[in-house]
Amino acid sequence: LGIKTPVLNIPGCPPHPDWLVLGIADILLNGLPKPEALDKDGRMKKFYGVSVHDACPRKKYFDEGTFAEKFGDPGCLVNLGCKGPMSMADCPTRLWNNKTNFCIGAGAPCIACCEPGFPEVSMPFFAKLPEDTLNRIGLATTKTGVKNNA
């Protein structure tokens, strides 16, 4: 098509306002991001460079092997459909609504709304990730949930 205009992807459902405003400000101050500042999907690593799972406040439950059986239970939400292990975004540290909360903090699983192919790659929303996906992202299934392969 011959389009030479650079594209910077700012996904999310909806994208966090900081990602848009700070992304534009960064471009105005520093010019277009260098290739090493972007991930393979054209997202700025400063916003989309860490997995939701790794920064999740419920990760301690995951590490302990404590998995929620129903919504409202303490524990990791991966068995209830959390897609945090496959989602790259700084939601757990950036938070929403003036740093009030985010999906997992409100007791809902991450639906990976920042990932390419959303929503299809995340469906069904409230179902555990398939075994092949868990294995691909370095997690292995146990009787009670998943464990880190490391």
PDB file of C-alpha atoms in Angstrom:
ATOM      1  CA  LEU A   1       0.000   0.000   0.000  1.00  0.00           C
ATOM      2  CA  GLY A   2       2.980   2.310   0.322  1.00  0.00           C
ATOM      3  CA  ILE A   3       1.925   3.784   3.650  1.00  0.00           C
ATOM      4  CA  LYS A   4       4.969   5.278   5.337  1.00  0.00           C
ATOM      5  CA  THR A   5       3.250   6.756   8.382  1.00  0.00           C
ATOM      6  CA  PRO A   6       4.574   5.133  11.552  1.00  0.00           C
ATOM      7  CA  VAL A   7       2.005   3.377  13.726  1.00  0.00           C
ATOM      8  CA  LEU A   8       2.114   3.206  17.498  1.00  0.00           C
ATOM      9  CA  ASN A   9      -0.379   0.735  18.951  1.00  0.00           C
ATOM     10  CA  ILE A  10      -2.137   1.753  22.169  1.00  0.00           C
ATOM     11  CA  PRO A  11      -4.530  -1.131  22.858  1.00  0.00           C
ATOM     12  CA  GLY A  12      -6.873  -1.634  25.779  1.00  0.00           C
ATOM     13  CA  CYS A  13     -10.561  -1.848  26.450  1.00  0.00           C
ATOM     14  CA  PRO A  14     -10.443   1.102  26.765  1.00  0.00           C
ATOM     15  CA  PRO A  15      -6.774   2.156  26.680  1.00  0.00           C
ATOM     16  CA  HIS A  16      -5.634   3.804  29.879  1.00  0.00           C
ATOM     17  CA  PRO A  17      -5.639   7.597  29.370  1.00  0.00           C
ATOM     18  CA  ASP A  18      -2.017   7.720  30.566  1.00  0.00           C
ATOM     19  CA  TRP A  19      -0.944   5.417  27.745  1.00  0.00           C
ATOM     20  CA  LEU A  20      -2.379   7.818  25.199  1.00  0.00           C
ATOM     21  CA  VAL A  21      -1.390  11.136  26.811  1.00  0.00           C
ATOM     22  CA  LEU A  22       2.070  10.042  27.966  1.00  0.00           C
ATOM     23  CA  GLY A  23       2.665   8.293  24.632  1.00  0.00           C
ATOM     24  CA  ILE A  24       1.877  11.482  22.721  1.00  0.00           C
ATOM     25  CA  ALA A  25       3.925  13.600  25.152  1.00  0.00           C
ATOM     26  CA  ASP A  26       6.882  11.238  24.763  1.00  0.00           C
ATOM     27  CA  ILE A  27       6.692  11.543  20.966  1.00  0.00           C
ATOM     28  CA  LEU A  28       6.451  15.346  21.143  1.00  0.00           C
ATOM     29  CA  LEU A  29       9.439  15.556  23.498  1.00  0.00           C
ATOM     30  CA  ASN A  30      11.654  12.793  22.100  1.00  0.00           C
ATOM     31  CA  GLY A  31      10.413  12.023  18.603  1.00  0.00           C
ATOM     32  CA  LEU A  32       9.170   8.662  17.420  1.00  0.00           C
ATOM     33  CA  PRO A  33      10.186   5.747  19.639  1.00  0.00           C
ATOM     34  CA  LYS A  34      13.218   3.743  18.542  1.00  0.00           C
ATOM     35  CA  PRO A  35      12.497   0.133  17.550  1.00  0.00           C
ATOM     36  CA  GLU A  36      13.997  -1.161  20.814  1.00  0.00           C
ATOM     37  CA  ALA A  37      11.426   0.894  22.780  1.00  0.00           C
ATOM     38  CA  LEU A  38       8.576  -1.015  21.116  1.00  0.00           C
ATOM     39  CA  ASP A  39       7.474  -4.621  21.461  1.00  0.00           C
ATOM     40  CA  LYS A  40       6.813  -6.873  18.455  1.00  0.00           C
ATOM     41  CA  ASP A  41       3.231  -5.543  18.300  1.00  0.00           C
ATOM     42  CA  GLY A  42       4.229  -1.876  18.099  1.00  0.00           C
ATOM     43  CA  ARG A  43       3.349  -1.081  21.723  1.00  0.00           C
ATOM     44  CA  MET A  44       5.564   1.084  23.936  1.00  0.00           C
ATOM     45  CA  LYS A  45       7.435  -1.219  26.323  1.00  0.00           C
ATOM     46  CA  LYS A  46       7.189   1.401  29.064  1.00  0.00           C
ATOM     47  CA  PHE A  47       3.440   0.651  29.216  1.00  0.00           C
ATOM     48  CA  TYR A  48       3.240  -2.863  27.781  1.00  0.00           C
ATOM     49  CA  GLY A  49       6.572  -4.336  28.867  1.00  0.00           C
ATOM     50  CA  VAL A  50       5.586  -6.350  31.935  1.00  0.00           C
ATOM     51  CA  SER A  51       3.036  -9.122  32.256  1.00  0.00           C
ATOM     52  CA  VAL A  52      -0.047  -8.411  34.317  1.00  0.00           C
ATOM     53  CA  HIS A  53       0.669 -11.719  36.090  1.00  0.00           C
ATOM     54  CA  ASP A  54       4.180 -10.709  37.196  1.00  0.00           C
ATOM     55  CA  ALA A  55       2.980  -7.408  38.696  1.00  0.00           C
ATOM     56  CA  CYS A  56      -0.322  -8.770  40.058  1.00  0.00           C
ATOM     57  CA  PRO A  57      -1.097  -8.166  43.747  1.00  0.00           C
ATOM     58  CA  ARG A  58      -2.520 -11.716  43.852  1.00  0.00           C
ATOM     59  CA  LYS A  59       0.714 -13.265  42.546  1.00  0.00           C
ATOM     60  CA  LYS A  60       1.710 -14.264  46.087  1.00  0.00           C
ATOM     61  CA  TYR A  61      -1.323 -16.560  46.076  1.00  0.00           C
ATOM     62  CA  PHE A  62      -0.204 -18.023  42.771  1.00  0.00           C
ATOM     63  CA  ASP A  63       3.297 -18.633  44.162  1.00  0.00           C
ATOM     64  CA  GLU A  64       1.794 -20.307  47.257  1.00  0.00           C
ATOM     65  CA  GLY A  65      -0.550 -22.426  45.128  1.00  0.00           C
ATOM     66  CA  THR A  66      -3.699 -20.786  46.521  1.00  0.00           C
ATOM     67  CA  PHE A  67      -6.353 -20.536  43.807  1.00  0.00           C
ATOM     68  CA  ALA A  68      -9.795 -18.952  44.147  1.00  0.00           C
ATOM     69  CA  GLU A  69     -12.625 -21.442  43.615  1.00  0.00           C
ATOM     70  CA  LYS A  70     -15.293 -18.785  43.152  1.00  0.00           C
ATOM     71  CA  PHE A  71     -15.406 -15.038  42.725  1.00  0.00           C
ATOM     72  CA  GLY A  72     -14.895 -13.265  46.029  1.00  0.00           C
ATOM     73  CA  ASP A  73     -12.488 -15.915  47.342  1.00  0.00           C
ATOM     74  CA  PRO A  74      -8.938 -14.979  48.200  1.00  0.00           C
ATOM     75  CA  GLY A  75      -6.417 -16.531  45.859  1.00  0.00           C
ATOM     76  CA  CYS A  76      -5.084 -16.351  42.344  1.00  0.00           C
ATOM     77  CA  LEU A  77      -7.843 -15.975  39.744  1.00  0.00           C
ATOM     78  CA  VAL A  78      -6.201 -18.053  36.993  1.00  0.00           C
ATOM     79  CA  ASN A  79      -8.652 -20.949  37.455  1.00  0.00           C
ATOM     80  CA  LEU A  80     -11.538 -18.482  37.114  1.00  0.00           C
ATOM     81  CA  GLY A  81     -10.330 -17.241  33.764  1.00  0.00           C
ATOM     82  CA  CYS A  82      -7.632 -14.694  34.538  1.00  0.00           C
ATOM     83  CA  LYS A  83      -5.594 -14.075  31.410  1.00  0.00           C
ATOM     84  CA  GLY A  84      -2.945 -12.047  33.271  1.00  0.00           C
ATOM     85  CA  PRO A  85      -0.225 -14.607  32.480  1.00  0.00           C
ATOM     86  CA  MET A  86      -0.632 -13.896  28.747  1.00  0.00           C
ATOM     87  CA  SER A  87      -1.290 -10.143  28.996  1.00  0.00           C
ATOM     88  CA  MET A  88       1.369  -7.463  28.782  1.00  0.00           C
ATOM     89  CA  ALA A  89       0.350  -4.152  30.404  1.00  0.00           C
ATOM     90  CA  ASP A  90       1.186  -2.116  33.495  1.00  0.00           C
ATOM     91  CA  CYS A  91      -2.415  -2.148  34.792  1.00  0.00           C
ATOM     92  CA  PRO A  92      -1.481  -3.508  38.259  1.00  0.00           C
ATOM     93  CA  THR A  93       0.925  -0.639  38.906  1.00  0.00           C
ATOM     94  CA  ARG A  94      -0.695   2.164  36.888  1.00  0.00           C
ATOM     95  CA  LEU A  95      -4.252   1.501  38.117  1.00  0.00           C
ATOM     96  CA  TRP A  96      -7.358   3.278  36.799  1.00  0.00           C
ATOM     97  CA  ASN A  97      -9.673   6.078  37.984  1.00  0.00           C
ATOM     98  CA  ASN A  98      -7.035   8.227  39.652  1.00  0.00           C
ATOM     99  CA  LYS A  99      -5.040   5.183  40.831  1.00  0.00           C
ATOM    100  CA  THR A 100      -8.086   3.669  42.526  1.00  0.00           C
ATOM    101  CA  ASN A 101      -8.179   0.136  41.139  1.00  0.00           C
ATOM    102  CA  PHE A 102      -8.012  -2.202  38.143  1.00  0.00           C
ATOM    103  CA  CYS A 103      -9.792  -5.387  37.047  1.00  0.00           C
ATOM    104  CA  ILE A 104      -8.025  -7.883  39.319  1.00  0.00           C
ATOM    105  CA  GLY A 105      -8.016  -5.470  42.251  1.00  0.00           C
ATOM    106  CA  ALA A 106     -11.792  -5.297  41.900  1.00  0.00           C
ATOM    107  CA  GLY A 107     -11.994  -9.112  42.030  1.00  0.00           C
ATOM    108  CA  ALA A 108     -12.443  -9.703  38.292  1.00  0.00           C
ATOM    109  CA  PRO A 109      -9.977 -11.667  36.202  1.00  0.00           C
ATOM    110  CA  CYS A 110      -7.805  -9.935  33.624  1.00  0.00           C
ATOM    111  CA  ILE A 111      -9.324 -10.464  30.173  1.00  0.00           C
ATOM    112  CA  ALA A 112      -6.105  -9.555  28.293  1.00  0.00           C
ATOM    113  CA  CYS A 113      -7.761  -6.609  26.571  1.00  0.00           C
ATOM    114  CA  CYS A 114      -4.369  -5.225  25.503  1.00  0.00           C
ATOM    115  CA  GLU A 115      -3.367  -8.308  23.546  1.00  0.00           C
ATOM    116  CA  PRO A 116      -3.495  -8.656  19.765  1.00  0.00           C
ATOM    117  CA  GLY A 117      -6.567 -10.585  18.740  1.00  0.00           C
ATOM    118  CA  PHE A 118      -8.672  -9.368  21.683  1.00  0.00           C
ATOM    119  CA  PRO A 119     -11.417 -10.340  22.359  1.00  0.00           C
ATOM    120  CA  GLU A 120     -11.220 -13.642  20.475  1.00  0.00           C
ATOM    121  CA  VAL A 121      -7.912 -14.727  22.093  1.00  0.00           C
ATOM    122  CA  SER A 122      -9.400 -14.175  25.543  1.00  0.00           C
ATOM    123  CA  MET A 123     -12.660 -16.027  25.112  1.00  0.00           C
ATOM    124  CA  PRO A 124     -14.334 -17.481  26.956  1.00  0.00           C
ATOM    125  CA  PHE A 125     -13.514 -14.803  29.525  1.00  0.00           C
ATOM    126  CA  PHE A 126     -14.232 -16.837  32.643  1.00  0.00           C
ATOM    127  CA  ALA A 127     -12.575 -20.105  31.633  1.00  0.00           C
ATOM    128  CA  LYS A 128      -9.107 -21.252  32.638  1.00  0.00           C
ATOM    129  CA  LEU A 129      -6.459 -20.870  29.959  1.00  0.00           C
ATOM    130  CA  PRO A 130      -6.006 -24.049  27.886  1.00  0.00           C
ATOM    131  CA  GLU A 131      -3.170 -26.399  28.844  1.00  0.00           C
ATOM    132  CA  ASP A 132      -1.160 -25.658  25.692  1.00  0.00           C
ATOM    133  CA  THR A 133      -1.322 -21.923  26.413  1.00  0.00           C
ATOM    134  CA  LEU A 134      -0.259 -22.428  30.035  1.00  0.00           C
ATOM    135  CA  ASN A 135       2.658 -24.572  28.889  1.00  0.00           C
ATOM    136  CA  ARG A 136       3.652 -22.061  26.206  1.00  0.00           C
ATOM    137  CA  ILE A 137       3.840 -19.205  28.724  1.00  0.00           C
ATOM    138  CA  GLY A 138       5.815 -21.290  31.206  1.00  0.00           C
ATOM    139  CA  LEU A 139       3.107 -22.461  33.589  1.00  0.00           C
ATOM    140  CA  ALA A 140       2.253 -26.069  34.319  1.00  0.00           C
ATOM    141  CA  THR A 141      -1.030 -27.444  35.610  1.00  0.00           C
ATOM    142  CA  THR A 142      -1.404 -29.044  39.032  1.00  0.00           C
ATOM    143  CA  LYS A 143      -4.526 -30.543  40.613  1.00  0.00           C
ATOM    144  CA  THR A 144      -5.378 -27.219  42.284  1.00  0.00           C
ATOM    145  CA  GLY A 145      -4.290 -24.826  39.612  1.00  0.00           C
ATOM    146  CA  VAL A 146      -1.030 -23.950  37.945  1.00  0.00           C
ATOM    147  CA  LYS A 147       2.517 -23.724  39.125  1.00  0.00           C
ATOM    148  CA  ASN A 148       5.561 -21.963  37.807  1.00  0.00           C
ATOM    149  CA  ASN A 149       7.824 -24.213  35.740  1.00  0.00           C
ATOM    150  CA  ALA A 150      10.928 -22.344  36.894  1.00  0.00           C
TER     151      ALA A 150
END
